[in-house]
Coordinates of N, CA and C and ligand atoms in Angstrom, one line a residue:
X1 N 69.3 90.4 86.1 CA 69.9 89.7 85.2 C 71.4 89.8 85.7
X2 N 72.2 88.8 85.9 CA 73.5 88.7 86.5 C 74.2 88.1 84.9
X3 N 75.0 89.1 84.4 CA 75.9 88.5 83.2 C 77.1 87.8 83.5
X4 N 77.4 87.0 82.5 CA 78.7 86.3 82.9 C 79.7 86.7 82.1
X5 N 81.0 87.0 82.4 CA 82.1 87.6 81.7 C 83.0 86.2 80.8
X6 N 83.2 87.2 80.0 CA 84.0 86.3 78.6 C 85.4 86.1 79.3
X7 N 86.2 85.1 78.8 CA 87.5 85.1 79.1 C 88.4 86.4 78.7
X8 N 88.3 86.9 77.7 CA 88.4 88.2 77.6 C 88.4 89.1 78.6
X9 N 87.3 89.4 79.0 CA 86.7 90.2 80.1 C 87.3 90.0 81.5
X10 N 87.4 88.7 81.8 CA 88.1 88.4 83.0 C 89.6 88.9 83.2
X11 N 90.1 88.7 81.7 CA 91.6 88.9 81.8 C 91.8 90.8 82.2
X12 N 90.8 91.2 81.7 CA 91.0 92.8 81.8 C 90.5 93.1 83.4
X13 N 89.6 92.2 83.9 CA 89.5 92.5 85.4 C 90.6 92.0 86.2
X14 N 91.2 91.2 85.4 CA 92.4 90.5 86.1 C 93.6 91.6 86.4
X15 N 93.6 92.1 85.3 CA 94.6 93.6 85.0 C 94.3 94.7 86.2
X16 N 92.9 95.0 86.3 CA 92.4 95.8 87.2 C 92.5 95.4 88.7
X17 N 92.3 94.3 88.9 CA 92.5 93.5 90.4 C 93.8 93.4 90.5
X18 N 94.9 93.2 90.0 CA 96.4 93.2 90.1 C 96.8 94.4 90.6
X19 N 96.1 95.8 89.9 CA 96.3 97.3 90.5 C 96.0 97.3 92.0
X20 N 94.8 96.7 92.1 CA 94.2 97.0 93.4 C 94.9 96.1 94.3
X21 N 95.4 95.2 94.4 CA 96.0 94.4 95.2 C 97.4 94.9 95.5
X22 N 97.9 95.3 94.2 CA 99.4 96.3 94.5 C 99.2 97.8 95.5
X23 N 98.3 98.2 95.2 CA 97.9 99.3 96.0 C 97.4 99.1 97.3
X24 N 96.6 97.9 97.6 CA 96.6 97.6 99.2 C 97.9 97.3 99.9
X25 N 98.6 96.6 99.1 CA 100.1 96.2 100.0 C 100.7 97.4 100.1
X26 N 100.4 98.5 99.3 CA 101.2 100.0 99.5 C 100.6 100.2 100.8
X27 N 99.5 100.2 100.6 CA 98.6 100.8 102.0 C 99.1 100.3 103.3
X28 N 99.3 98.7 103.1 CA 100.1 98.2 104.3 C 101.2 99.0 105.0
X29 N 102.1 99.2 104.0 CA 103.1 99.5 104.0 C 103.4 101.1 104.6
X30 N 102.5 101.8 104.0 CA 102.5 103.2 104.4 C 101.7 103.6 105.6
X31 N 100.8 102.6 106.1 CA 99.5 103.1 107.1 C 100.4 103.0 108.4
X32 N 101.1 103.6 109.2 CA 101.8 103.5 110.3 C 101.2 104.9 111.2
X33 N 101.1 104.6 112.4 CA 101.1 105.6 113.5 C 101.7 106.9 112.9
X34 N 100.8 108.1 113.4 CA 101.5 109.4 112.6 C 101.2 110.1 111.4
X35 N 100.8 108.9 110.5 CA 100.5 109.0 108.9 C 98.8 109.7 109.0
X36 N 98.6 110.5 108.2 CA 97.5 110.9 108.0 C 96.6 110.1 106.6
X37 N 95.4 109.7 106.9 CA 94.6 108.9 105.9 C 95.0 109.8 104.4
X38 N 95.1 110.9 104.3 CA 95.1 111.8 103.2 C 96.4 111.3 102.6
X39 N 97.4 111.2 103.1 CA 98.6 110.5 102.5 C 98.4 109.4 101.9
X40 N 97.7 108.3 102.6 CA 97.4 107.1 101.9 C 96.5 107.2 100.6
X41 N 95.8 108.1 100.6 CA 94.8 108.4 99.3 C 95.5 109.0 98.1
X42 N 96.4 109.9 98.3 CA 97.3 110.6 97.5 C 98.4 109.5 96.9
X43 N 99.0 108.8 97.8 CA 100.0 107.8 97.4 C 99.2 106.8 96.4
X44 N 98.1 106.1 96.9 CA 97.4 105.2 95.9 C 97.0 105.8 95.0
X45 N 96.3 107.1 94.8 CA 95.7 107.5 93.8 C 96.9 107.6 92.7
X46 N 98.4 108.2 93.0 CA 99.1 108.2 92.3 C 99.6 106.9 91.5
X47 N 99.8 106.0 92.5 CA 100.2 104.6 92.0 C 99.2 104.2 91.0
X48 N 97.6 104.3 91.2 CA 96.7 103.4 90.2 C 97.0 104.3 88.9
X49 N 97.1 105.7 88.8 CA 97.2 106.4 87.6 C 98.6 106.1 87.2
X50 N 99.4 105.8 87.8 CA 100.8 105.3 86.8 C 100.7 104.0 86.7
X51 N 100.0 103.4 87.0 CA 99.6 101.9 86.5 C 98.4 101.9 85.1
X52 N 98.2 103.1 84.9 CA 97.3 103.1 83.6 C 95.8 102.8 84.3
X53 N 95.4 103.0 85.2 CA 94.1 102.9 86.0 C 93.6 104.1 86.4
X54 N 92.0 103.8 86.8 CA 91.4 104.9 87.1 C 90.6 104.6 88.6
X55 N 91.1 105.8 89.6 CA 90.2 105.2 90.8 C 88.7 105.6 90.6
X56 N 88.0 104.3 90.8 CA 86.7 104.7 90.5 C 85.5 105.1 91.4
X57 N 86.1 105.4 92.7 CA 85.5 106.0 93.7 C 85.3 107.1 93.6
X58 N 86.3 108.0 93.1 CA 86.4 109.3 93.1 C 85.4 109.8 91.9
X59 N 84.6 110.6 92.6 CA 83.2 111.5 91.7 C 82.2 110.3 91.7
X60 N 82.2 109.2 92.3 CA 81.4 108.3 92.4 C 79.7 108.7 93.3
X61 N 78.8 109.3 92.7 CA 77.7 109.8 93.6 C 78.3 111.2 94.3
X62 N 79.3 111.7 93.9 CA 79.9 112.9 94.5 C 81.0 112.6 95.6
X63 N 81.5 111.3 95.5 CA 82.4 111.0 96.4 C 83.7 111.7 96.4
X64 N 84.4 112.3 97.4 CA 85.5 113.1 96.7 C 86.8 112.5 96.8
X65 N 87.1 111.6 97.1 CA 88.6 110.9 97.2 C 88.6 109.3 96.4
X66 N 89.9 108.9 96.5 CA 89.9 107.9 95.4 C 89.7 106.3 96.3
X67 N 90.0 106.5 97.5 CA 90.0 105.3 98.5 C 89.1 105.8 99.7
X68 N 88.6 104.8 100.3 CA 87.8 104.9 101.3 C 88.7 104.5 102.8
X69 N 88.8 105.3 103.8 CA 89.8 104.7 105.0 C 88.6 104.8 106.0
X70 N 88.4 103.8 106.7 CA 87.5 103.7 107.8 C 88.2 103.2 109.2
X71 N 88.0 103.9 110.1 CA 89.0 103.9 111.1 C 88.0 103.6 112.4
X72 N 88.3 102.2 113.0 CA 88.0 101.7 114.3 C 86.2 101.5 114.5
X73 N 85.4 102.4 114.9 CA 84.3 102.0 114.9 C 83.8 102.4 113.2
X74 N 84.2 103.2 112.4 CA 83.6 103.3 111.1 C 83.9 102.2 110.6
X75 N 82.8 101.9 109.8 CA 82.5 100.3 109.1 C 83.2 100.5 107.5
X76 N 82.7 101.2 106.8 CA 82.8 101.8 105.3 C 82.8 103.2 105.3
X77 N 83.3 103.6 104.2 CA 83.2 104.7 103.3 C 83.8 106.1 104.1
X78 N 84.8 105.7 104.9 CA 85.3 106.7 105.8 C 86.1 107.7 104.6
X79 N 86.1 109.0 104.9 CA 86.8 109.9 103.9 C 88.1 110.3 104.3
X80 N 89.2 109.8 103.5 CA 90.7 110.3 103.8 C 90.6 111.7 104.3
X81 N 91.4 112.2 105.3 CA 91.3 113.8 105.7 C 92.9 113.9 106.5
X82 N 93.0 114.8 107.2 CA 93.9 115.3 107.8 C 94.1 114.4 109.1
X83 N 93.3 113.4 109.5 CA 93.2 112.8 110.5 C 94.6 111.7 110.6
X84 N 95.2 111.5 111.8 CA 96.5 111.1 112.1 C 96.0 109.5 112.4
X85 N 96.4 108.8 111.8 CA 96.5 107.3 112.7 C 97.1 107.0 113.8
X86 N 96.7 106.1 114.8 CA 97.5 106.2 116.0 C 97.5 104.7 116.4
X87 N 98.7 104.4 117.0 CA 98.9 103.1 117.5 C 97.7 102.4 118.0
X88 N 97.0 101.3 118.0 CA 95.9 100.7 118.4 C 94.6 100.7 117.7
X89 N 94.8 101.7 116.5 CA 93.7 101.7 115.6 C 93.8 100.8 114.6
X90 N 92.3 100.6 114.4 CA 92.4 99.6 112.7 C 91.6 100.5 111.9
X91 N 92.1 100.2 110.7 CA 91.9 100.9 109.3 C 91.9 100.4 108.5
X92 N 90.2 100.1 107.7 CA 90.3 99.8 106.6 C 90.3 100.5 105.5
X93 N 91.0 99.8 104.3 CA 91.3 100.6 103.1 C 90.5 100.1 101.8
X94 N 89.7 100.7 101.5 CA 88.8 100.1 100.2 C 89.3 100.8 99.0
X95 N 89.4 100.1 97.8 CA 89.6 101.0 96.8 C 89.3 100.2 95.5
X96 N 88.6 100.8 94.5 CA 88.1 100.2 93.4 C 89.0 100.8 92.1
X97 N 89.6 100.1 91.1 CA 90.2 100.5 90.2 C 89.4 100.2 88.8
X98 N 89.4 100.8 87.8 CA 89.2 100.9 86.3 C 90.2 100.9 85.5
X99 N 90.3 99.6 84.6 CA 91.4 99.4 83.9 C 90.8 98.8 82.2
X100 N 91.1 99.6 81.3 CA 90.5 99.4 80.2 C 88.9 98.8 80.2
X101 N 88.3 99.9 81.1 CA 86.6 99.9 81.2 C 86.3 98.3 82.2
X102 N 87.2 98.0 82.8 CA 86.7 96.8 83.9 C 87.1 97.2 85.1
X103 N 86.2 96.8 86.2 CA 86.5 97.2 87.7 C 86.9 96.3 88.5
X104 N 88.1 96.4 89.2 CA 87.8 95.5 90.4 C 87.9 96.3 91.9
X105 N 87.5 95.5 92.8 CA 87.5 96.5 94.0 C 87.7 95.6 95.1
X106 N 88.3 96.0 96.0 CA 88.9 94.9 97.5 C 89.3 95.8 98.6
X107 N 89.1 95.2 99.9 CA 89.3 96.1 100.8 C 90.1 95.1 101.9
X108 N 91.0 95.8 102.7 CA 91.5 95.0 103.9 C 91.5 95.8 105.1
X109 N 91.4 95.1 106.5 CA 91.9 95.9 107.6 C 93.0 95.8 108.1
X110 N 93.7 96.9 108.2 CA 95.1 97.1 108.9 C 95.2 97.5 110.2
X111 N 96.2 96.7 111.1 CA 96.5 97.0 112.3 C 97.1 98.1 112.1
X112 N 97.1 99.1 113.0 CA 98.3 100.2 113.2 C 98.9 99.9 114.6
X113 N 100.2 99.7 114.5 CA 100.8 99.6 115.6 C 100.6 98.2 116.5
X114 N 100.7 98.3 117.8 CA 100.2 97.2 118.7 C 98.3 97.1 118.7
X115 N 97.7 96.3 118.4 CA 96.5 96.3 118.7 C 96.3 95.2 119.4
X116 N 94.9 95.1 120.4 CA 94.6 94.3 121.3 C 94.3 92.8 120.9
X117 N 94.3 91.9 121.7 CA 94.2 90.5 120.9 C 92.8 90.4 120.4
X118 N 91.7 90.9 121.2 CA 90.3 91.0 120.6 C 90.2 91.7 119.2
X119 N 90.9 93.0 119.3 CA 91.1 93.4 117.6 C 91.5 92.7 116.5
X120 N 92.9 92.1 117.2 CA 93.6 90.9 115.9 C 92.4 90.1 115.9
X121 N 91.3 89.4 116.7 CA 90.6 88.4 116.4 C 89.5 88.8 115.5
X122 N 89.1 89.9 115.6 CA 88.0 90.7 115.0 C 88.3 90.7 113.2
X123 N 89.6 91.0 113.1 CA 90.2 91.2 111.7 C 90.3 89.8 111.2
X124 N 91.0 88.7 112.1 CA 91.2 87.3 111.6 C 89.9 86.6 111.3
X125 N 88.8 87.2 112.1 CA 87.7 86.2 111.9 C 87.1 87.2 110.6
X126 N 86.8 88.2 110.3 CA 86.7 88.7 109.0 C 87.0 88.3 107.9
X127 N 88.5 88.1 107.8 CA 89.3 87.9 106.7 C 88.8 86.3 106.6
X128 N 88.9 85.7 107.5 CA 88.5 84.0 107.3 C 87.1 83.8 106.9
X129 N 86.1 85.2 107.3 CA 84.8 84.5 106.5 C 84.9 84.9 105.3
X130 N 85.6 86.0 104.9 CA 85.9 86.0 103.2 C 86.3 84.9 102.6
X131 N 87.2 84.4 103.2 CA 87.8 83.0 102.6 C 86.7 81.7 102.6
X132 N 86.2 82.0 103.6 CA 85.1 80.8 103.7 C 84.0 80.8 102.5
X133 N 83.6 82.3 102.6 CA 82.7 82.4 101.1 C 83.2 81.9 99.8
X134 N 84.5 82.7 99.9 CA 84.8 82.2 98.5 C 85.0 80.9 98.2
X135 N 85.1 80.0 99.3 CA 85.4 78.6 99.4 C 84.2 78.0 99.0
X136 N 83.1 78.3 99.2 CA 81.9 77.4 98.9 C 81.5 77.7 97.4
X137 N 82.0 78.9 96.9 CA 81.6 79.2 95.5 C 82.2 78.3 94.3
X138 N 81.3 77.9 93.3 CA 81.7 77.1 92.2 C 80.5 77.2 91.1
X139 N 80.3 76.7 90.0 CA 79.4 76.9 89.1 C 78.0 76.4 89.8
X140 N 76.8 76.7 89.7 CA 75.9 76.4 90.1 C 75.4 76.4 91.7
X141 N 76.3 76.9 92.5 CA 76.0 77.2 93.7 C 74.9 78.4 94.0
X142 N 74.4 78.1 95.0 CA 73.1 79.3 95.5 C 73.8 80.6 96.2
X143 N 73.4 81.6 95.8 CA 74.0 82.8 96.3 C 73.7 82.6 97.8
X144 N 72.6 82.3 98.5 CA 72.6 82.4 99.9 C 73.6 81.9 100.3
X145 N 74.4 80.6 99.8 CA 75.1 79.8 100.3 C 76.3 80.5 100.8
X146 N 76.7 81.4 99.8 CA 77.9 82.6 100.2 C 77.4 83.4 101.2
X147 N 76.2 84.0 101.5 CA 75.9 84.7 102.4 C 75.9 84.1 103.9
X148 N 75.5 82.6 104.0 CA 75.5 81.9 105.0 C 76.6 81.5 105.6
X149 N 77.8 81.2 104.5 CA 79.3 80.9 105.0 C 79.7 82.0 105.9
X150 N 79.5 83.4 105.3 CA 80.1 84.4 106.1 C 79.3 84.3 107.4
X151 N 77.9 84.7 107.4 CA 77.0 84.9 108.8 C 77.6 83.7 109.6
X152 N 77.4 82.6 109.3 CA 77.6 81.2 110.4 C 79.1 81.3 111.0
X153 N 80.1 81.5 110.3 CA 81.4 81.5 110.7 C 81.3 83.0 111.7
X154 N 80.9 84.0 111.1 CA 81.3 85.1 112.0 C 80.5 85.0 113.4
X155 N 79.0 84.6 113.3 CA 78.3 84.6 114.3 C 78.8 83.4 115.6
X156 N 79.3 82.5 114.9 CA 79.9 81.3 115.7 C 81.2 82.1 116.5
X157 N 82.0 82.7 116.0 CA 83.1 83.6 116.8 C 82.6 84.8 117.8
X158 N 81.3 84.9 117.7 CA 80.7 85.9 118.7 C 80.9 87.1 118.1
X159 N 80.9 87.7 116.9 CA 80.8 89.0 116.3 C 79.4 89.1 115.6
X160 N 79.1 90.4 115.1 CA 77.9 90.6 114.4 C 78.1 91.0 113.0
X161 N 77.3 90.8 112.2 CA 77.1 90.7 110.5 C 76.3 92.2 110.4
X162 N 77.1 93.2 109.5 CA 76.5 94.2 109.4 C 75.2 93.9 108.0
X163 N 74.1 94.6 108.6 CA 73.0 94.1 107.6 C 72.6 94.9 106.3
X164 N 73.0 96.7 106.7 CA 72.5 97.7 106.0 C 73.5 97.7 104.8
X165 N 74.5 97.0 104.7 CA 75.6 97.2 103.2 C 75.9 95.8 102.9
X166 N 76.1 95.5 101.4 CA 76.2 94.2 101.0 C 77.4 94.2 99.9
X167 N 77.9 93.2 99.7 CA 78.7 92.7 98.4 C 77.6 93.0 97.3
X168 N 78.3 93.0 96.1 CA 77.8 93.2 94.5 C 78.5 92.6 93.5
X169 N 77.9 92.4 92.6 CA 78.4 91.8 91.4 C 79.3 93.2 90.8
X170 N 79.9 92.8 89.7 CA 80.9 93.9 89.3 C 81.4 93.4 88.1
X171 N 81.9 94.4 87.3 CA 82.3 94.2 85.8 C 82.9 95.6 85.3
X172 N 81.9 95.9 84.2 CA 81.9 97.3 83.5 C 81.7 98.1 84.3
X173 N 80.8 97.7 85.5 CA 80.2 98.8 86.3 C 80.9 98.3 87.6
X174 N 81.3 99.2 88.8 CA 81.7 99.2 90.0 C 80.4 98.1 90.6
X175 N 79.2 98.5 90.6 CA 78.2 97.8 91.2 C 77.2 97.4 89.9
X176 N 77.1 95.8 90.0 CA 76.2 95.3 89.0 C 75.3 94.3 89.9
X177 N 74.6 93.6 89.3 CA 73.7 92.7 89.7 C 74.9 91.3 90.3
X178 N 74.3 90.8 91.2 CA 73.2 90.5 92.3 C 73.8 91.6 93.5
X179 N 73.0 91.5 94.4 CA 73.6 92.2 95.7 C 74.1 91.0 96.6
X180 N 74.9 91.2 97.2 CA 75.4 89.9 97.9 C 75.5 90.2 99.5
X181 N 74.3 90.1 100.1 CA 74.0 90.2 101.9 C 75.1 89.2 102.4
X182 N 75.4 89.5 103.4 CA 76.5 88.8 104.4 C 75.6 88.2 105.4
X183 N 74.5 88.1 105.4 CA 73.7 87.1 106.3 C 72.3 86.8 105.2
X184 N 71.7 85.5 105.8 CA 70.7 85.2 105.2 C 69.2 85.6 105.5
X185 N 68.3 85.9 104.9 CA 67.1 86.1 105.4 C 66.0 85.6 104.3
X186 N 64.7 85.9 104.6 CA 63.7 85.3 103.9 C 63.5 85.8 102.5
X187 N 63.8 87.0 102.3 CA 63.8 87.8 101.3 C 65.1 87.0 100.3
X188 N 66.2 87.1 100.8 CA 67.3 86.4 99.8 C 66.7 84.9 99.7
X189 N 65.9 84.1 100.4 CA 65.8 82.7 100.1 C 64.9 82.7 99.0
X190 N 63.9 83.6 99.0 CA 62.6 83.6 98.1 C 63.1 83.7 96.8
X191 N 64.0 84.8 96.6 CA 64.4 85.1 95.1 C 65.8 84.5 95.1
X192 N 66.3 83.4 95.5 CA 67.7 82.9 95.5 C 68.1 82.9 94.3
X193 N 69.4 83.0 93.7 CA 70.0 83.1 92.5 C 71.0 81.9 92.6
X194 N 70.9 81.4 91.2 CA 72.1 80.1 91.0 C 73.2 80.9 90.4
X195 N 74.4 80.9 90.9 CA 75.8 81.4 90.6 C 76.1 80.4 89.5
X196 N 76.8 81.3 88.4 CA 77.1 80.6 87.3 C 78.7 80.7 87.0
X197 N 79.5 79.8 86.5 CA 81.0 80.2 85.7 C 80.8 81.5 84.8
X198 N 81.7 82.3 85.5 CA 81.8 83.7 84.5 C 81.5 84.7 85.3
X199 N 80.7 84.5 86.5 CA 80.1 85.9 87.1 C 81.2 86.2 88.1
X200 N 80.9 87.6 88.3 CA 82.2 88.4 89.0 C 81.5 88.8 90.1
X201 N 82.0 88.6 91.3 CA 81.4 89.5 92.6 C 82.5 89.7 93.4
X202 N 81.7 90.9 93.9 CA 82.7 91.5 95.3 C 82.1 91.2 96.2
X203 N 82.8 90.3 97.0 CA 82.3 90.0 98.1 C 82.9 90.6 99.4
X204 N 82.1 91.2 100.1 CA 82.8 92.1 101.3 C 82.0 91.9 102.8
X205 N 82.4 91.2 103.4 CA 82.0 91.0 104.8 C 82.3 92.4 105.7
X206 N 81.4 92.8 106.3 CA 81.8 94.1 107.4 C 81.1 93.5 108.5
X207 N 82.0 92.9 109.7 CA 81.6 92.8 110.8 C 81.9 93.4 112.1
X208 N 81.4 93.3 113.4 CA 81.2 94.2 114.5 C 81.4 93.4 115.7
X209 N 82.3 94.1 116.7 CA 82.5 93.6 117.8 C 81.0 93.6 118.7
X210 N 80.3 94.6 118.5 CA 79.0 94.8 119.2 C 77.6 94.6 118.0
X211 N 76.9 95.4 118.5 CA 75.8 95.2 117.5 C 76.0 95.7 116.0
X212 N 75.1 95.4 114.9 CA 75.2 95.4 113.7 C 74.4 96.8 113.1
X213 N 73.9 97.8 114.0 CA 73.2 98.7 113.8 C 74.1 99.5 113.4
X214 N 73.7 100.5 112.1 CA 74.6 101.4 111.6 C 74.0 102.9 111.6
X215 N 75.1 103.7 111.2 CA 74.6 105.1 111.4 C 75.4 105.9 110.4
X216 N 75.0 106.8 109.6 CA 75.7 107.5 108.7 C 76.1 108.8 109.3
X217 N 77.3 109.2 109.3 CA 77.6 110.6 109.9 C 77.4 111.8 109.2
X218 N 77.5 112.9 109.7 CA 76.9 114.2 108.9 C 77.5 114.6 107.7
X219 N 78.7 114.0 107.4 CA 79.4 114.2 106.1 C 78.8 113.6 104.7
X220 N 77.4 112.7 105.4 CA 76.6 111.9 104.4 C 77.5 110.4 103.8
X221 N 78.8 110.4 104.3 CA 79.2 109.1 103.8 C 79.7 108.5 104.6
X222 N 80.5 108.3 105.8 CA 81.1 107.7 106.7 C 80.1 107.0 107.5
X223 N 80.1 105.5 107.3 CA 79.2 104.8 108.2 C 80.0 104.2 109.2
X224 N 79.2 104.4 110.5 CA 79.7 103.9 111.9 C 78.7 103.1 112.5
X225 N 79.2 102.2 113.4 CA 78.3 101.4 114.3 C 77.7 102.4 115.5
X226 N 76.3 102.2 115.5 CA 75.8 102.9 116.3 C 76.0 102.9 117.7
X227 N 76.6 101.8 118.2 CA 77.2 101.8 119.3 C 78.8 102.0 119.7
X228 N 79.4 102.4 118.6 CA 80.6 103.1 118.3 C 81.4 102.1 118.8
X229 N 81.3 100.8 118.5 CA 82.1 99.8 118.9 C 82.9 99.0 117.6
X230 N 84.1 98.5 117.7 CA 85.0 98.5 116.4 C 84.3 97.7 115.5
X231 N 84.7 97.9 114.2 CA 84.3 97.0 113.0 C 85.5 96.6 112.2
X232 N 85.3 95.7 111.2 CA 86.4 95.4 110.3 C 85.6 95.0 109.2
X233 N 86.2 95.1 108.0 CA 86.0 95.0 106.6 C 87.2 94.3 105.6
X234 N 86.7 93.4 104.8 CA 87.4 93.0 103.9 C 86.6 92.6 102.6
X235 N 87.4 92.7 101.7 CA 86.6 92.4 100.1 C 87.7 92.1 99.2
X236 N 87.4 91.0 98.3 CA 88.0 90.6 97.1 C 87.0 90.5 96.1
X237 N 87.5 91.1 94.6 CA 86.8 90.8 93.7 C 87.2 89.1 93.0
X238 N 86.1 88.3 92.7 CA 86.5 87.1 92.2 C 85.5 86.7 91.3
X239 N 86.0 85.6 90.1 CA 85.4 85.3 89.1 C 85.0 83.7 89.4
X240 N 83.8 83.2 89.1 CA 83.5 81.8 89.2 C 84.0 81.2 88.3
X241 N 84.4 79.6 88.8 CA 84.8 78.8 87.6 C 83.7 77.5 88.3
X242 N 84.2 76.7 86.9 CA 83.5 75.4 87.0 C 83.7 74.6 88.4
X243 N 84.8 74.8 88.7 CA 85.1 73.9 90.2 C 85.2 74.8 91.4
X244 N 85.4 76.3 91.2 CA 85.9 77.2 92.6 C 85.5 78.4 92.2
X245 N 86.4 79.4 92.6 CA 86.5 80.7 92.0 C 88.0 81.3 92.2
X246 N 88.2 82.1 91.4 CA 89.4 82.9 91.0 C 89.5 84.1 91.7
X247 N 90.5 84.2 92.6 CA 90.4 85.7 93.3 C 91.3 86.4 92.2
X248 N 90.7 87.8 91.6 CA 91.4 88.7 91.0 C 92.0 89.8 91.6
X249 N 92.0 89.9 93.0 CA 92.4 91.1 93.9 C 93.6 90.4 95.0
X250 N 94.0 89.1 94.6 CA 95.0 88.4 95.5 C 96.3 89.1 96.2
Ligands
LIG1 N1 83.7 98.9 98.2 C1 82.7 100.0 98.4 C2 81.4 99.6 97.4 O1 81.2 98.4 96.9 C3 83.1 101.1 97.9 C4 82.3 102.1 97.4 S1 82.7 103.6 98.1 C5 82.5 105.0 97.2 O2 80.7 100.0 97.4 F1 82.8 106.1 97.6 F2 82.8 104.5 95.8 F3 81.2 105.0 97.3
LIG2 CO1 82.5 96.9 96.8

């Protein structure tokens, strides 16, 4: 069952979303060459708590930090550490915040210093695919239309779409129904769901320069591309309206 949020619930999610987007703006300012990902974690965590929010990743299935920082071939769930960022890196920062019992979740990929044209293109295509997916949303649209919008755009640009991880419904919980794949297959089409006004979704395309096969590192968290080619990740929490969708993490 996919639940629909009331106006009141959406307003609380909007507050959580506001904290998330401000934290990601902070990350953009802080993420520079020579800075460690631990510094980002510390500063964003401080900010979230000061705003009255709770970082929801911390403690989730034993996850040790408040944000995920995934560098280059790391797709998602990179753990902040003493690792130093370098010119030419691409850094995905993912953060989820709970505020008065409601959660918002978003991610961006940040270029560190000068990056290559191909990497800038990877970032732009990933971001644009998220906007395309949000663009098809409105009450009564099929879930598969969202997945298809991402896959079609990304593959036309010559990149691949990760299969092993998906977006998700969101609200009181960080992960609610439905799962939102970034690609279409028979299984999705067979149980295709109709999206309705008030449903809240975290849409999160993860795309790769090379193949979409993934691997989890020995720390049991960090997801990397099998071919170690670079990957990008963007995410927004949105709520469906009659004629479109409202981005809560803009
Ligand atoms: N945006 C990710 C997700 O939706 C973040 C989860 S990271 C974790 O699953 F640390 F909380 F697991
Ligand atoms: Co998410």
